[in-house]
PDB file of C-alpha atoms in Angstrom:
ATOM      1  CA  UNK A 287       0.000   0.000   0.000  1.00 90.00           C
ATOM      2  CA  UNK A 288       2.749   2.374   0.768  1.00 93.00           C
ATOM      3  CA  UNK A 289       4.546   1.847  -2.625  1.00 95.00           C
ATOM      4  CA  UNK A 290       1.289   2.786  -4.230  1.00 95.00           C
ATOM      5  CA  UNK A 291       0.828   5.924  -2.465  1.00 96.00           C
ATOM      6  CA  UNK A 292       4.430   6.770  -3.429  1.00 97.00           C
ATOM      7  CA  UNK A 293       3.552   6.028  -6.653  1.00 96.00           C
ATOM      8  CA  UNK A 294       0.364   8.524  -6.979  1.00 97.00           C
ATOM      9  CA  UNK A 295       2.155  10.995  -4.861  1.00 97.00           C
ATOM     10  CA  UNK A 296       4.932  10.625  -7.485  1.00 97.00           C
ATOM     11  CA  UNK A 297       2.518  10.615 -10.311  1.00 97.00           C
ATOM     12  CA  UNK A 298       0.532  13.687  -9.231  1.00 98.00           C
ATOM     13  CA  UNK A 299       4.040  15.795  -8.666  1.00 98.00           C
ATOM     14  CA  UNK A 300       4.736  15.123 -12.430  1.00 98.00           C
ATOM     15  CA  UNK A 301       1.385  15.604 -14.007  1.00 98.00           C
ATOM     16  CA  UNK A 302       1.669  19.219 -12.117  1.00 98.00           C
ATOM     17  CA  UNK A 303       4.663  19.810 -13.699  1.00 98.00           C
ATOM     18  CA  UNK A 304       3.490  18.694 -17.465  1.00 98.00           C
ATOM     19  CA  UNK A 305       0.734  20.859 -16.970  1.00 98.00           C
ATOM     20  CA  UNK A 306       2.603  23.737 -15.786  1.00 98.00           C
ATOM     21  CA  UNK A 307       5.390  23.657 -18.427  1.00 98.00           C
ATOM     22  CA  UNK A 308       1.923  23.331 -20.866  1.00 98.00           C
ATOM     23  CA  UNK A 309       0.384  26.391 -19.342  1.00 98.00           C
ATOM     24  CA  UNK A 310       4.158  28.116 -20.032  1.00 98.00           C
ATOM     25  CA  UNK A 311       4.343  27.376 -23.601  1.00 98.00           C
ATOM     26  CA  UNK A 312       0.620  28.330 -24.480  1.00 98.00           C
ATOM     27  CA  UNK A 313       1.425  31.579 -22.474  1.00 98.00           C
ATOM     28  CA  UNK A 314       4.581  31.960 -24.250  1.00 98.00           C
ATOM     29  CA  UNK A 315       2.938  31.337 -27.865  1.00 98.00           C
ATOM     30  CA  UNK A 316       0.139  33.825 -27.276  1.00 98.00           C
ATOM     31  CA  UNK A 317       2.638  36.629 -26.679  1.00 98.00           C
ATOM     32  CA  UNK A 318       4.505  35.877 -29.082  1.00 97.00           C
ATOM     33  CA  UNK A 319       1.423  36.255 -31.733  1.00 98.00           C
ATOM     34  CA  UNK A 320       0.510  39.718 -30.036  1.00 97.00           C
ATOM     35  CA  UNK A 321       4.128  40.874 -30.233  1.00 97.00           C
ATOM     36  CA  UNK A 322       4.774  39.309 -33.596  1.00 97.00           C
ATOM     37  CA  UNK A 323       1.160  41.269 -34.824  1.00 96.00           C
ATOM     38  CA  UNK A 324       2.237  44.433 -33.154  1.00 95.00           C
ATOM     39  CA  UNK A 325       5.577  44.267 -35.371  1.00 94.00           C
ATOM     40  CA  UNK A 326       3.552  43.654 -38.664  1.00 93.00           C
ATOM     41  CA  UNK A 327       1.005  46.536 -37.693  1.00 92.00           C
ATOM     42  CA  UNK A 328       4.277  49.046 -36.999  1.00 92.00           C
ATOM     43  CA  UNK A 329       5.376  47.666 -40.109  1.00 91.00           C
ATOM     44  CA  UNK A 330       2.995  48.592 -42.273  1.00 89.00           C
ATOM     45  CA  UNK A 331       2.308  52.184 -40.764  1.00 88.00           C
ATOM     46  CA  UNK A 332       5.957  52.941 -41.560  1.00 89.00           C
ATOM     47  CA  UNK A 333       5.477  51.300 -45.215  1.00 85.00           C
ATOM     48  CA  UNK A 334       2.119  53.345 -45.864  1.00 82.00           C
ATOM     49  CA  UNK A 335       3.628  56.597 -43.914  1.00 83.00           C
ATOM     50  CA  UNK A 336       6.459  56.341 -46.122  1.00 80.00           C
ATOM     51  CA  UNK A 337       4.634  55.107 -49.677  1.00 77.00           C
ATOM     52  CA  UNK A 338       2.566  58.477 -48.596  1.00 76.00           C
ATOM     53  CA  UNK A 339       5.638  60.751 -48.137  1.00 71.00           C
ATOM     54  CA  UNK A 340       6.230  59.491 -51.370  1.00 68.00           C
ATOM     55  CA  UNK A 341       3.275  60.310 -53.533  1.00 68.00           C
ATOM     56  CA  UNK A 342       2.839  63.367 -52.213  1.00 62.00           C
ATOM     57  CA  UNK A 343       6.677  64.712 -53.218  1.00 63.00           C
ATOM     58  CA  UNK A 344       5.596  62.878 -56.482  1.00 61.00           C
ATOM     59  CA  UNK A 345       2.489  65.086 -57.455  1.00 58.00           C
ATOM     60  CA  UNK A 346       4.499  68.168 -56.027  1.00 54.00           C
ATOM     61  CA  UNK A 347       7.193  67.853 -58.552  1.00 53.00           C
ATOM     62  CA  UNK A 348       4.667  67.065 -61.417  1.00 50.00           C
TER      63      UNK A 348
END
């Protein structure tokens, strides 16, 4: 009986840790989408800021 309760206690100390190291990763991936979105977004205000900057000295010299 004692080797069984070893056993779960050892089983249950494990699981935790699988499902914290899970909970870490999902955590980790979910940031990384926000930052990685935030990058594209800054991105492409600095492409269209600067594709603007352009067309407008365009028609000015024309």
């Amino acid at each position: 009986m004692t080797n069984l309760v070893l056993f779960i206690n050892s089983f249950l100390s494990y699981l935790l840790l699988f499902v914290l190291i899970i909970a870490l990763v999902i955590v980790a991936c979910i940031i990384g989408v926000k930052w990685r979105k935030s990058k594209d977004a800054k991105a492409a205000a600095n492409a269209d800021v600067a594709a603007g900057a352009e067309t407008a000295e365009g028609n000015t010299t024309a």
